[in-house]
Coordinates of C-alpha atoms in Angstrom, one line a residue:
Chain A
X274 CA 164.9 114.3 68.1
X275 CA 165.4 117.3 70.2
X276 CA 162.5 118.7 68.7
X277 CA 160.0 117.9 70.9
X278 CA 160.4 120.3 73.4
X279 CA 160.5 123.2 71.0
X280 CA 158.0 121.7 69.0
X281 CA 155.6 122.1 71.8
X282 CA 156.9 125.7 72.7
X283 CA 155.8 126.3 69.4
X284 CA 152.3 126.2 69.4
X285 CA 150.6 129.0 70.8
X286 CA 148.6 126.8 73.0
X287 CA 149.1 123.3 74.2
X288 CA 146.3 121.3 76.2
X289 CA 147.1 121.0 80.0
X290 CA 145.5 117.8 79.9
X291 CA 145.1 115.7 77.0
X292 CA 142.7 112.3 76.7
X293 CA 144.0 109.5 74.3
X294 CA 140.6 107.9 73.3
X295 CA 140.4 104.8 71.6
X296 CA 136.9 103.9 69.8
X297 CA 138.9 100.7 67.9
X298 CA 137.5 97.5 69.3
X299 CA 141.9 96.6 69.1
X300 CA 143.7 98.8 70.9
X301 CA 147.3 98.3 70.2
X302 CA 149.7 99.2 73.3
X303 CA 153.0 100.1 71.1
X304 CA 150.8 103.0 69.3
X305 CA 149.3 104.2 72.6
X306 CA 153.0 104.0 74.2
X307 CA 153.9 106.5 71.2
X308 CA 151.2 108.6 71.8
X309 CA 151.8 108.8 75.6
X310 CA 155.5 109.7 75.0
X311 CA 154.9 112.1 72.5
X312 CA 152.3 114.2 74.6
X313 CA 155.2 114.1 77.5
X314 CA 158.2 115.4 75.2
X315 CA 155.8 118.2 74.0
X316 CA 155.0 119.2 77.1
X317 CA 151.9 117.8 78.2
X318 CA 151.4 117.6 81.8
X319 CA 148.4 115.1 82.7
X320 CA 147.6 112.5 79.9
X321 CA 144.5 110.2 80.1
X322 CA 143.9 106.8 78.3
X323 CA 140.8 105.3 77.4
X324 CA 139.6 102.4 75.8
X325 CA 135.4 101.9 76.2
X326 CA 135.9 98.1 77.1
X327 CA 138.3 99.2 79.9
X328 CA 141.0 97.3 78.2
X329 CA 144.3 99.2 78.8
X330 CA 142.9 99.4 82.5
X331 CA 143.0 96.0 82.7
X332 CA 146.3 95.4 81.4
X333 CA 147.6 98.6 83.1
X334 CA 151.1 97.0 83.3
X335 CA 151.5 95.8 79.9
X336 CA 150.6 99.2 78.9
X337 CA 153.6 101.1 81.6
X338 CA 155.8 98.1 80.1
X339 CA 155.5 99.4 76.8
X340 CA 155.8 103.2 77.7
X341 CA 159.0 102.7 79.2
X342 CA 160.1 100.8 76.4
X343 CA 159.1 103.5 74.1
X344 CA 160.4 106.7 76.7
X345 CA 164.0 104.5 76.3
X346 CA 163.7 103.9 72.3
X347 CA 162.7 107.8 71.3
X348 CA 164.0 109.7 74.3
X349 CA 167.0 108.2 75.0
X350 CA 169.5 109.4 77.4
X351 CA 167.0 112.5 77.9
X352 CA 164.8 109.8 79.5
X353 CA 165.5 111.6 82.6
X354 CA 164.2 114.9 81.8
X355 CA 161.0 113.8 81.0
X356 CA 159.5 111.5 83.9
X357 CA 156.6 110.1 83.6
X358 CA 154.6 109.7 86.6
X359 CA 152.2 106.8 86.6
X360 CA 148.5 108.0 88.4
X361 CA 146.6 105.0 88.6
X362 CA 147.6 103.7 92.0
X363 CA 145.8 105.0 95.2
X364 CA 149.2 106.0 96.9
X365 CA 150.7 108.9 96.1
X366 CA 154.6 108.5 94.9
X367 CA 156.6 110.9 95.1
X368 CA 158.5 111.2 92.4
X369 CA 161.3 114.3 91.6
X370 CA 161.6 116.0 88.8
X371 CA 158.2 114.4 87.7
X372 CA 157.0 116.7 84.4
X373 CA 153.8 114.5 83.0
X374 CA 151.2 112.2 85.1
X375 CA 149.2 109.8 83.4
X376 CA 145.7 108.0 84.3
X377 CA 144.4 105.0 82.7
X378 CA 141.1 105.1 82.2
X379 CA 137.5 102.9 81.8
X380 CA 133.9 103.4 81.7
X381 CA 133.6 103.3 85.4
X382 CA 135.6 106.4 85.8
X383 CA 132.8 108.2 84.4
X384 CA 128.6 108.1 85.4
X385 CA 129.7 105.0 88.0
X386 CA 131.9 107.9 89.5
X387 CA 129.2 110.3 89.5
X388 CA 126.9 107.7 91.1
X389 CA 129.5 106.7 93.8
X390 CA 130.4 110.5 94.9
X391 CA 126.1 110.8 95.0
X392 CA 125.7 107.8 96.9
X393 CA 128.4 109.4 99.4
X394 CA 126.6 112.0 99.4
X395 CA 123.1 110.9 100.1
X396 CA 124.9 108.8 103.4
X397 CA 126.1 111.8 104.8
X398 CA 122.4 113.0 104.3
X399 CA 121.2 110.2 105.6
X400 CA 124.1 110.6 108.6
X401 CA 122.4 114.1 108.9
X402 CA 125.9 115.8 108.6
X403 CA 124.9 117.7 105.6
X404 CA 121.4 119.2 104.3
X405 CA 120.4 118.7 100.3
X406 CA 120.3 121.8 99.7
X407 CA 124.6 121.7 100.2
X408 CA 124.8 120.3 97.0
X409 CA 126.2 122.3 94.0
X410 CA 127.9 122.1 91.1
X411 CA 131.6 122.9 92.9
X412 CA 130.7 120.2 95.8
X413 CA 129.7 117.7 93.0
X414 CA 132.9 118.5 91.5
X415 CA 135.0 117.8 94.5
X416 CA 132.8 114.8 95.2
X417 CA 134.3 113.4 92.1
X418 CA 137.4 111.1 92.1
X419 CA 138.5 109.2 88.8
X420 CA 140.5 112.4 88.4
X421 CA 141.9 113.4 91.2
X422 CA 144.5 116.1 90.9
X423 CA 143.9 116.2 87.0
X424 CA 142.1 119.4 85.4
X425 CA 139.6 118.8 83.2
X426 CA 140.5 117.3 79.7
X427 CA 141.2 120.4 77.0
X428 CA 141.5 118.0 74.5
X429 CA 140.6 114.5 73.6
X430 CA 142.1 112.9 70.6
X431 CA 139.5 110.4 69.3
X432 CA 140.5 107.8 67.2
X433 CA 138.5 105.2 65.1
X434 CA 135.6 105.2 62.9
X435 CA 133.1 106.0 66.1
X436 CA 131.4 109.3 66.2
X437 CA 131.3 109.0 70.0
X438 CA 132.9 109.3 73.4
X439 CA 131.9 106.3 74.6
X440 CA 131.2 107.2 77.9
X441 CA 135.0 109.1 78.4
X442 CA 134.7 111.4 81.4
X443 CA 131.1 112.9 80.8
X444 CA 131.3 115.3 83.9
X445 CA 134.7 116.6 82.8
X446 CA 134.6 116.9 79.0
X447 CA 131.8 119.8 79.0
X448 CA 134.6 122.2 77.7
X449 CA 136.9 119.8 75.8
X450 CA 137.7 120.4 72.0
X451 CA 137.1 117.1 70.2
X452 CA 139.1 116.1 67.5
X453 CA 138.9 112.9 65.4
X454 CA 141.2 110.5 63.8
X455 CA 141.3 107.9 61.6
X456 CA 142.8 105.5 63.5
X457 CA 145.6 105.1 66.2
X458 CA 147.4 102.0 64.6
X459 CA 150.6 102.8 63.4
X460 CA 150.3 106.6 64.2
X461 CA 152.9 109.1 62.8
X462 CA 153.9 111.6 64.9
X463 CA 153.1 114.4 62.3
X464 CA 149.4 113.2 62.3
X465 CA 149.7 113.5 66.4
X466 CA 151.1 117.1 65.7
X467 CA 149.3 118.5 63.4
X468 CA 145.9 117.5 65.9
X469 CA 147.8 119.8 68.2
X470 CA 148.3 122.0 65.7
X471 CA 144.5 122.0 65.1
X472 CA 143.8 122.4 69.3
X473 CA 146.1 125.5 68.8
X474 CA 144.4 127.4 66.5
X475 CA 141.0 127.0 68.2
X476 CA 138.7 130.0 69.5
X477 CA 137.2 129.9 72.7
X478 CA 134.2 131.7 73.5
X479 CA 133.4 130.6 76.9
X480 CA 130.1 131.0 76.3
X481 CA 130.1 134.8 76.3
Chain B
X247 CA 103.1 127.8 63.5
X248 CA 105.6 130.0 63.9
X249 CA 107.9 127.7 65.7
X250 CA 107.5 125.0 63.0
X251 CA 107.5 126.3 59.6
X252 CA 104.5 124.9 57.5
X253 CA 105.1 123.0 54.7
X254 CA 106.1 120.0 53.2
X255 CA 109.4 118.9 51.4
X256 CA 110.1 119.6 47.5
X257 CA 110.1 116.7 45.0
X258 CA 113.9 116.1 45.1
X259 CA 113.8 116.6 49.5
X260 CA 111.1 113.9 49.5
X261 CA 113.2 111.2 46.9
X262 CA 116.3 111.9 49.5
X263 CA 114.1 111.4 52.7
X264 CA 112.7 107.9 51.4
X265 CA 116.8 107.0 50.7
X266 CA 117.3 107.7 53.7
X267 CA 114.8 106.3 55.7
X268 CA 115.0 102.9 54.7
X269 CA 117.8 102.8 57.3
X270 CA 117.8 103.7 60.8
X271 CA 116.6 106.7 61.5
X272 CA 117.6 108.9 65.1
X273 CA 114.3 109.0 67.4
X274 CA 115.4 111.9 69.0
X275 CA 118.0 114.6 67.6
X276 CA 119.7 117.3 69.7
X277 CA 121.6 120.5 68.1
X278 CA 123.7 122.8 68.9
X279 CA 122.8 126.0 66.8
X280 CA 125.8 127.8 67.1
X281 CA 126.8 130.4 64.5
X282 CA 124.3 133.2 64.6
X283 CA 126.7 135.7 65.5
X284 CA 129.2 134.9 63.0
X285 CA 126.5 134.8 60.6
X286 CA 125.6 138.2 61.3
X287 CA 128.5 139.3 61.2
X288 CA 129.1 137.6 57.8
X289 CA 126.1 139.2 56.7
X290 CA 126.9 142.5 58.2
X291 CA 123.6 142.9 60.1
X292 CA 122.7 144.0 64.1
X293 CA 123.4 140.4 66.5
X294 CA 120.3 140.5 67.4
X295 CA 119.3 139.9 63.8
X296 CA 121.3 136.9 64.0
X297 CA 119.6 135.7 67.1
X298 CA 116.0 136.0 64.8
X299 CA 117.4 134.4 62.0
X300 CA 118.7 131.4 64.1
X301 CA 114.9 130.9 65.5
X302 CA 113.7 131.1 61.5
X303 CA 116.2 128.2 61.0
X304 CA 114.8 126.7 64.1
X305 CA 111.3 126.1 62.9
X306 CA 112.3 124.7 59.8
X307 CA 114.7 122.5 60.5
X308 CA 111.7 121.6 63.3
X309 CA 109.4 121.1 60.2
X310 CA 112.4 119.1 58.6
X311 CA 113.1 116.8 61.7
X312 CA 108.3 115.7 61.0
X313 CA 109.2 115.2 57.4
X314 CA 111.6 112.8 57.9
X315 CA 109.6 111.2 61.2
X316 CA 112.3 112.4 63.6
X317 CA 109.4 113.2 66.7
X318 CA 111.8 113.8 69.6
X319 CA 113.8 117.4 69.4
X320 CA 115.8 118.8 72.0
X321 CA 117.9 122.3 71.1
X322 CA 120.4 124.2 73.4
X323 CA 118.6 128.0 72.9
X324 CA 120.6 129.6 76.5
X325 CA 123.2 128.8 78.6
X326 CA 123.4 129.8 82.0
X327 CA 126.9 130.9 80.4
X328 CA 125.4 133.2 78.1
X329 CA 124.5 135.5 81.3
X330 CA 128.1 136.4 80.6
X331 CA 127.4 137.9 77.5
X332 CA 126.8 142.0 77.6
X333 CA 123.8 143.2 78.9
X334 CA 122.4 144.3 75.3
X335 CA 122.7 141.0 73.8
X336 CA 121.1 139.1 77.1
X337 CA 118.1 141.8 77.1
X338 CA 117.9 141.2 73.4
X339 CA 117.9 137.0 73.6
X340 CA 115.0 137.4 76.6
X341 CA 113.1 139.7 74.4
X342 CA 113.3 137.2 71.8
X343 CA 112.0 134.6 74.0
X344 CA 109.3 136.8 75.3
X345 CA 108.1 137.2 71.7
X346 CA 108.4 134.0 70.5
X347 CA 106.8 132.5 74.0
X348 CA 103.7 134.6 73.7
X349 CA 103.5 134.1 69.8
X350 CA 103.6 130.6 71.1
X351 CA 100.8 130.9 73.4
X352 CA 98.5 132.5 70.8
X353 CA 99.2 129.4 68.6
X354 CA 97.5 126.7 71.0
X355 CA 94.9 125.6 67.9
X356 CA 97.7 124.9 66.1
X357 CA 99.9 123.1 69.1
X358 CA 96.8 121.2 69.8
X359 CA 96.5 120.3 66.1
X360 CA 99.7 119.3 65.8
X361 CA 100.4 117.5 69.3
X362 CA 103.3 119.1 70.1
X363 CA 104.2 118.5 73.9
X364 CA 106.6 121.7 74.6
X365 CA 109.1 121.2 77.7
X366 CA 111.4 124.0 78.6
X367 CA 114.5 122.4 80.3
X368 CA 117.3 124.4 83.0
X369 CA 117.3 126.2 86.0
X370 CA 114.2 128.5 85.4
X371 CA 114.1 130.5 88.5
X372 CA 117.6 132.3 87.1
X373 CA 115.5 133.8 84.3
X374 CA 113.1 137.2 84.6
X375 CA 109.5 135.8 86.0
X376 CA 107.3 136.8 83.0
X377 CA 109.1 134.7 81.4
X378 CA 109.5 131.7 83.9
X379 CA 105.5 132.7 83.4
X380 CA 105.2 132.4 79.5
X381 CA 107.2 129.6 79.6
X382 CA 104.8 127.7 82.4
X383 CA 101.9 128.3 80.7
X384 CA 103.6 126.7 77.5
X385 CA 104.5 123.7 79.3
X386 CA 101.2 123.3 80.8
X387 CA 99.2 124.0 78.2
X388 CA 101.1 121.5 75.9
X389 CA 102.0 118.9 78.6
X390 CA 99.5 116.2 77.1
X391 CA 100.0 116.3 73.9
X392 CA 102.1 113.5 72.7
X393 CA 102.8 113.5 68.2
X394 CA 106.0 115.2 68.7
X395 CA 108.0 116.4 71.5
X396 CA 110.3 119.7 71.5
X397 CA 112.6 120.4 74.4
X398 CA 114.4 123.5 74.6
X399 CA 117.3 123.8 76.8
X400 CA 117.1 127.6 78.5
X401 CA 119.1 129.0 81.5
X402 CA 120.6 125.0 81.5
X403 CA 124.4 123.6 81.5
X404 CA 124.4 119.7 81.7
X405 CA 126.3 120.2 85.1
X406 CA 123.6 122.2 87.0
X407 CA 121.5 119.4 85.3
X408 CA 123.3 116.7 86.6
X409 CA 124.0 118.9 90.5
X410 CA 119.9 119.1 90.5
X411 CA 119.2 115.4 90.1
X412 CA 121.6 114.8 92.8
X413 CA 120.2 117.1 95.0
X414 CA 116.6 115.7 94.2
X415 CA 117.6 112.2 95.1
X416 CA 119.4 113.8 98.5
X417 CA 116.3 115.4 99.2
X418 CA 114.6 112.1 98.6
X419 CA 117.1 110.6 101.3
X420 CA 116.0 113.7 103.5
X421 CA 112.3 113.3 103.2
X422 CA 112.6 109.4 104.3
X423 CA 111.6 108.6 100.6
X424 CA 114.9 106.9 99.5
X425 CA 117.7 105.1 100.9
X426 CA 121.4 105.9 99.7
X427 CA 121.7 103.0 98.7
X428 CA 118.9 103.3 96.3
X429 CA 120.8 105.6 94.7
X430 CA 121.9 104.2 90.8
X431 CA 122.9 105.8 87.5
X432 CA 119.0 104.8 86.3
X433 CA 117.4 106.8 89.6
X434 CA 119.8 109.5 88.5
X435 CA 119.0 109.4 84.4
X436 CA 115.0 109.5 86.2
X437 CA 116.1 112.5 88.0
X438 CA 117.2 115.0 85.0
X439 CA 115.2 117.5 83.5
X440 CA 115.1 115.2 80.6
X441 CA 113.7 112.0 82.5
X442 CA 110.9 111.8 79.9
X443 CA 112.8 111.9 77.3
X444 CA 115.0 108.9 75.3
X445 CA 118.7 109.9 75.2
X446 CA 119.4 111.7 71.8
X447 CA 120.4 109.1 69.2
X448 CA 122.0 112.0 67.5
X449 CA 123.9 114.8 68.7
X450 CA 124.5 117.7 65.9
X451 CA 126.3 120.8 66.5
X452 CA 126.9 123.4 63.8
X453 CA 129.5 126.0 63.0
X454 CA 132.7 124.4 63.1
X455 CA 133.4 123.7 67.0
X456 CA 134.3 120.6 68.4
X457 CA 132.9 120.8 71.8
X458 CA 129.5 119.9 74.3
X459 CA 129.5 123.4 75.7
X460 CA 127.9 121.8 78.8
X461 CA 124.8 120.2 77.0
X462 CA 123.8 116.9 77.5
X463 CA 127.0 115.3 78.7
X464 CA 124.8 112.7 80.6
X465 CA 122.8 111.7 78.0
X466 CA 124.6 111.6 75.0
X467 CA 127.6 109.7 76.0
X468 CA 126.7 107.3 73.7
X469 CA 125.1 109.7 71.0
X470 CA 126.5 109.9 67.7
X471 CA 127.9 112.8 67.4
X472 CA 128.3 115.0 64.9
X473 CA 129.7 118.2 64.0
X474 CA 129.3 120.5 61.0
X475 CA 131.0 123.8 59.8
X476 CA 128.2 125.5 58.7
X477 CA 126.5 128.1 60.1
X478 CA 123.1 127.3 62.2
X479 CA 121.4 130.1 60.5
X480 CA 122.6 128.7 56.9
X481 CA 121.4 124.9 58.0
X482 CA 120.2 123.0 55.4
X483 CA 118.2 120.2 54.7
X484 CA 120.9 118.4 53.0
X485 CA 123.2 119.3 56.0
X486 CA 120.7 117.7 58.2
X487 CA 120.9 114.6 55.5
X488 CA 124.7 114.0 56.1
X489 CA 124.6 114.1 60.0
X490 CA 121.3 111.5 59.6
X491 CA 123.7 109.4 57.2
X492 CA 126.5 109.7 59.7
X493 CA 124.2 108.2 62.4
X494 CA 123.6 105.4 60.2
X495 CA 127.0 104.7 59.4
X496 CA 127.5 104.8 63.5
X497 CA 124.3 103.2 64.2
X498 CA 125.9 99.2 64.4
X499 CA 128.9 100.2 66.5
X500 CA 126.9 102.6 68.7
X501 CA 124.0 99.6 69.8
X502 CA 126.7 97.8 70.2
X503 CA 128.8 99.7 72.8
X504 CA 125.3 101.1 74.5
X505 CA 124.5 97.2 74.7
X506 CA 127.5 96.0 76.5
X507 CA 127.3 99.4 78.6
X508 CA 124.1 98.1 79.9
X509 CA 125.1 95.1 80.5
X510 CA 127.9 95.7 82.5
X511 CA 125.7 98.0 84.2
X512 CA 123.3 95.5 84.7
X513 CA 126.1 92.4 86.2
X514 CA 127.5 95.8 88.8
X515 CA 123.8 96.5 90.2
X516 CA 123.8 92.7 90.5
X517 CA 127.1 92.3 92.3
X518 CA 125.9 94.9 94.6
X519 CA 122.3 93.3 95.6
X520 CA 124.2 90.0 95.9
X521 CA 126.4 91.7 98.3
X522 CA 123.9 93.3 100.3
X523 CA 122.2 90.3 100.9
X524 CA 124.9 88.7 102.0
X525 CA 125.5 91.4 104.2
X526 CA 121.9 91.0 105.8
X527 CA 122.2 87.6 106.2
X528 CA 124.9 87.6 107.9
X529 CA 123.8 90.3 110.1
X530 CA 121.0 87.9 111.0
X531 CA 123.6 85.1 111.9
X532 CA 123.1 83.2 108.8
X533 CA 125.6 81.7 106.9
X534 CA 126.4 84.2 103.7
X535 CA 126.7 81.1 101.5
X536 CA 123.7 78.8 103.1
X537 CA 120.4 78.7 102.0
X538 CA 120.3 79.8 98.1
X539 CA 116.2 79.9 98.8
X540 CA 116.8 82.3 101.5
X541 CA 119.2 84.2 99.4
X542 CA 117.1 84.3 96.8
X543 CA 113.7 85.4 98.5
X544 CA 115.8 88.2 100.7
X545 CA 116.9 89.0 97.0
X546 CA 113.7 89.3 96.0
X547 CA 111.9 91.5 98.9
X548 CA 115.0 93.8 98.8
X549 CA 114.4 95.0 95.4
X550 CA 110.7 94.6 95.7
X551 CA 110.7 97.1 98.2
X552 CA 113.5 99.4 96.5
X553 CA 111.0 99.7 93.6
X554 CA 108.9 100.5 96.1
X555 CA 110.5 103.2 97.4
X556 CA 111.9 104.5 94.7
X557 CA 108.4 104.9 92.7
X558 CA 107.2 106.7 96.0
X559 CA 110.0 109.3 95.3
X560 CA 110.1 109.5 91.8
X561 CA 106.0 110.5 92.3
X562 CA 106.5 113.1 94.4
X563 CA 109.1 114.6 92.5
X564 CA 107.1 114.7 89.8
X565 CA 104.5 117.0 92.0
X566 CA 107.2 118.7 93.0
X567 CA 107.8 120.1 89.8
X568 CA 103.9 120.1 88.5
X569 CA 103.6 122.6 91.6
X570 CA 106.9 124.7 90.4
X571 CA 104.7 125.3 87.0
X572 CA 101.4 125.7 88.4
X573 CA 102.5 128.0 91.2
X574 CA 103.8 130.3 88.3
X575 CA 100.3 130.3 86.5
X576 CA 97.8 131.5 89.6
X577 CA 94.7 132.0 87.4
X578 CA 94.0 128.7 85.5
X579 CA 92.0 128.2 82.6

């Protein structure tokens, strides 16, 4: 399956950042795996997971278990090429040749995160080392840590029947495209494509 | 009225409304009403035409939303992106807003009849100040009235939103009012241009795009969202059926998830008092785990006096922003 690289190529534009959001009360770790591999072998260089009861979080490892499982089954002796680092851990690793970073993500990544950089905020106030009227929209920004290093999310693959982001990332998803599907148990990859496919052929505006 | 259309729903709108509403209905709906450029361009008229015929769809679907008992409105009209736009088309949106702000001022019978309670929500000191004028006057002349409630989002992105009621609450840390740790995602949801408001139940967006464009992100993280291809100035009643329909298919799983949301929310505030207290008592030389009735009372003067604290801020801000409006209206009636 050499294809994935050129599949990627392919598109005329691929999302820098993609979120992997589950709205499924059963989130199934082998179908996540897939996902997560798929959006490295296209190309994709920072991947986010989600699940609104913060269950992949809390089995992080279960969840790196099965991705290398899955890098080894579909990539094979290309595993190399395409190493994934994983971004949940404080420490930074350095790792060569690294082409896609992944966070796993919960609820608490999002307002609580907003609330924490405030809260920092306000103490420095408080500390008298900065003045309210310091605080924009870029310093809020920076304040901000769930995703540290990551851009925001272009695109968020939903899955499940909910018409909702469940609290993914509010702060960053102000520009994401949203796109829905059915379900991510027993995924295909063409259904994973052709939501790229879909991303692609968006317009942007920017507002203007 | 010219920003609700008068008028009530045909014989087969009405039969369709009472189907629907013997399930949940949204309290509060926002939209997106994206489109009136392509729509102009569809229809081969000036963008600016467009622009009109988006406000025409706006006060029916206004009239719509009373039909069906939907009280609470909130629609994104200008983004502080839309500055980017070209000069014509910016001059042309604040000359629409001019018109339909005044036109809106000459209506007060009919406001007044009708209850509507106007609020104009964004960074209003960006926009030109007769209009920060009109649109203070709206506000105060409708601020009491309390059948239905219209918010229009103007000069706004969810981000400067969100920014601003950070910067309140630091200023409330400034002025001695607040302590950070008072700080909390339910001081912050206070602290939003939208703090009188429920969150949206429903989130509609028209046109075919499958993105926030910086509205709301805050408050409808746990909307139901939904997003339609149709053009905003084409909306129709029926289109407004199907995203009511989709909230009640969503409605279950959506208390569900806000449910557990607050209650996680809820056991994290607790942790945290539980830890503070702690902290306190063993800053006092008691032993953390001693006596519960200690615990317990400290428990209970902390937050005592956190309300405290925290209605004393929430108060002034609220003058703080009376005075922004009445400051822009010298002569008063």
């Amino acid at each position: 399956r050499q294809r994935w690289r050129s599949d990627g190529r392919a598109l005329q534009k691929l999302p820098v950042h993609m979120g992997l959001v589950v709205t499924e009360e059963e989130p199934s770790y082998a179908d996540m795996a897939s996902l997560v591999v798929w959006c490295m072998a296209v190309g994709i260089s920072y991947i986010s997971v989600y699940d609104h009861n913060g269950i992949f979080k809390r089995n992080n490892s279960r969840l790196m278990d099965e991705i290398l499982k899955q890098q080894q089954e579909l990539l094979g002796l290309d595993c190399s090429k395409y190493m994934l680092k994983f971004a949940n851990q404080d420490k930074a690793d350095q790792v060569l040749n690294c082409q896609s970073t992944l966070k796993v993500l919960s609820p608490e990544d999002g307002k609580a995160d907003i609330v924490k950089a405030a809260q920092n905020f306000c103490q420095l106030v408080a500390q008298q080392q900065r003045t309210y009227t310091d605080l924009d929209v870029n310093v809020l920004d920076n304040l901000l840590s769930s995703t540290n290093g990551f851009p925001d999310p272009d695109l968020v693959l939903k899955f499940g029947p909910v018409d909702s982001t469940l609290g993914f990332l509010p702060w960053h998803i102000r520009l994401t495209e949203i796109v829905s599907l059915p379900s991510h148990l027993n995924i295909s990859y063409e259904d994973f494509f052709s939501a790229l496919h879909h991303y692609a052929a968006c317009e942007q505006r920017w507002g203007k | 009225m010219s920003w609700i259309r008068e008028g009530e729903l045909t014989i087969i709108e009405r039969f369709c409304a009472n189907i629907i509403k013997a399930g949940p209905m949204p309290k509060h709906v926002a939209f997106i009403m994206d489109g009136n450029r392509r729509y102009a361009q569809k229809c081969h008229v000036e963008r600016q035409q467009g622009h009109s015929q988006g406000f025409e769809k706006l006060a029916q679907t206004l009239r719509w939303c009373l039909n069906l008992g939907i009280r609470e409105v909130t629609v994104y009209a200008f983004s502080i992106e839309n500055f980017k736009r070209s000069k014509e088309e910016v001059d042309g949106l604040m000359d629409l807003a001019r018109q339909k702000f005044s036109r809106l001022l000459e209506e007060q019978e009919s406001l007044k009849k009708h209850g509507v309670c106007i609020r104009v929500l964004g960074d209003l000191p960006l926009l030109p100040l007769d209009i920060q004028e009109l649109i203070a006057q709206a506000v105060l002349a409708t601020r009491n009235y309390n059948k239905c409630f219209l918010n229009v989002c103007f000069a706004y992105t969810s981000r400067h939103e969100i920014s601003s009621a950070v910067r309140e609450m630091a200023w409330g840390v400034e002025q001695g009012l607040l302590e950070p740790s008072d700080v909390s995602e339910s001081l912050l949801d206070k602290c939003l241009y939208t703090n009188n408001s429920p969150d949206p139940d429903l989130l509609i967006r028209t046109s075919g795009e499958v993105r926030l464009s910086d509205f709301l992100l805050w408050q409808t993280s746990h909307s139901c969202l939904v997003f339609q291809s149709v053009l905003w100035p084409e909306y129709s009643f029926w289109n407004l059926c199907e995203a009511i329909l989709r909230f009640q298919m969503n409605y279950s799983a959506l208390q569900k998830a806000r449910d557990s949301y607050m209650e996680e929310r809820r056991q994290q505030q607790m942790e945290r008092d539980q830890d503070y207290v702690t902290k306190k008592l063993q800053q006092e030389g008691f032993a953390s785990h001693g006596d519960s009735r200690r615990r317990r009372t400290l428990l209970q003067k902390c937050t005592a006096m956190r309300e405290e604290r925290i209605q004393g801020f929430l108060q002034a801000l609220e003058h703080k922003r009376a005075d922004f409006f009445e400051s822009l209206c010298p002569v008063s009636a």
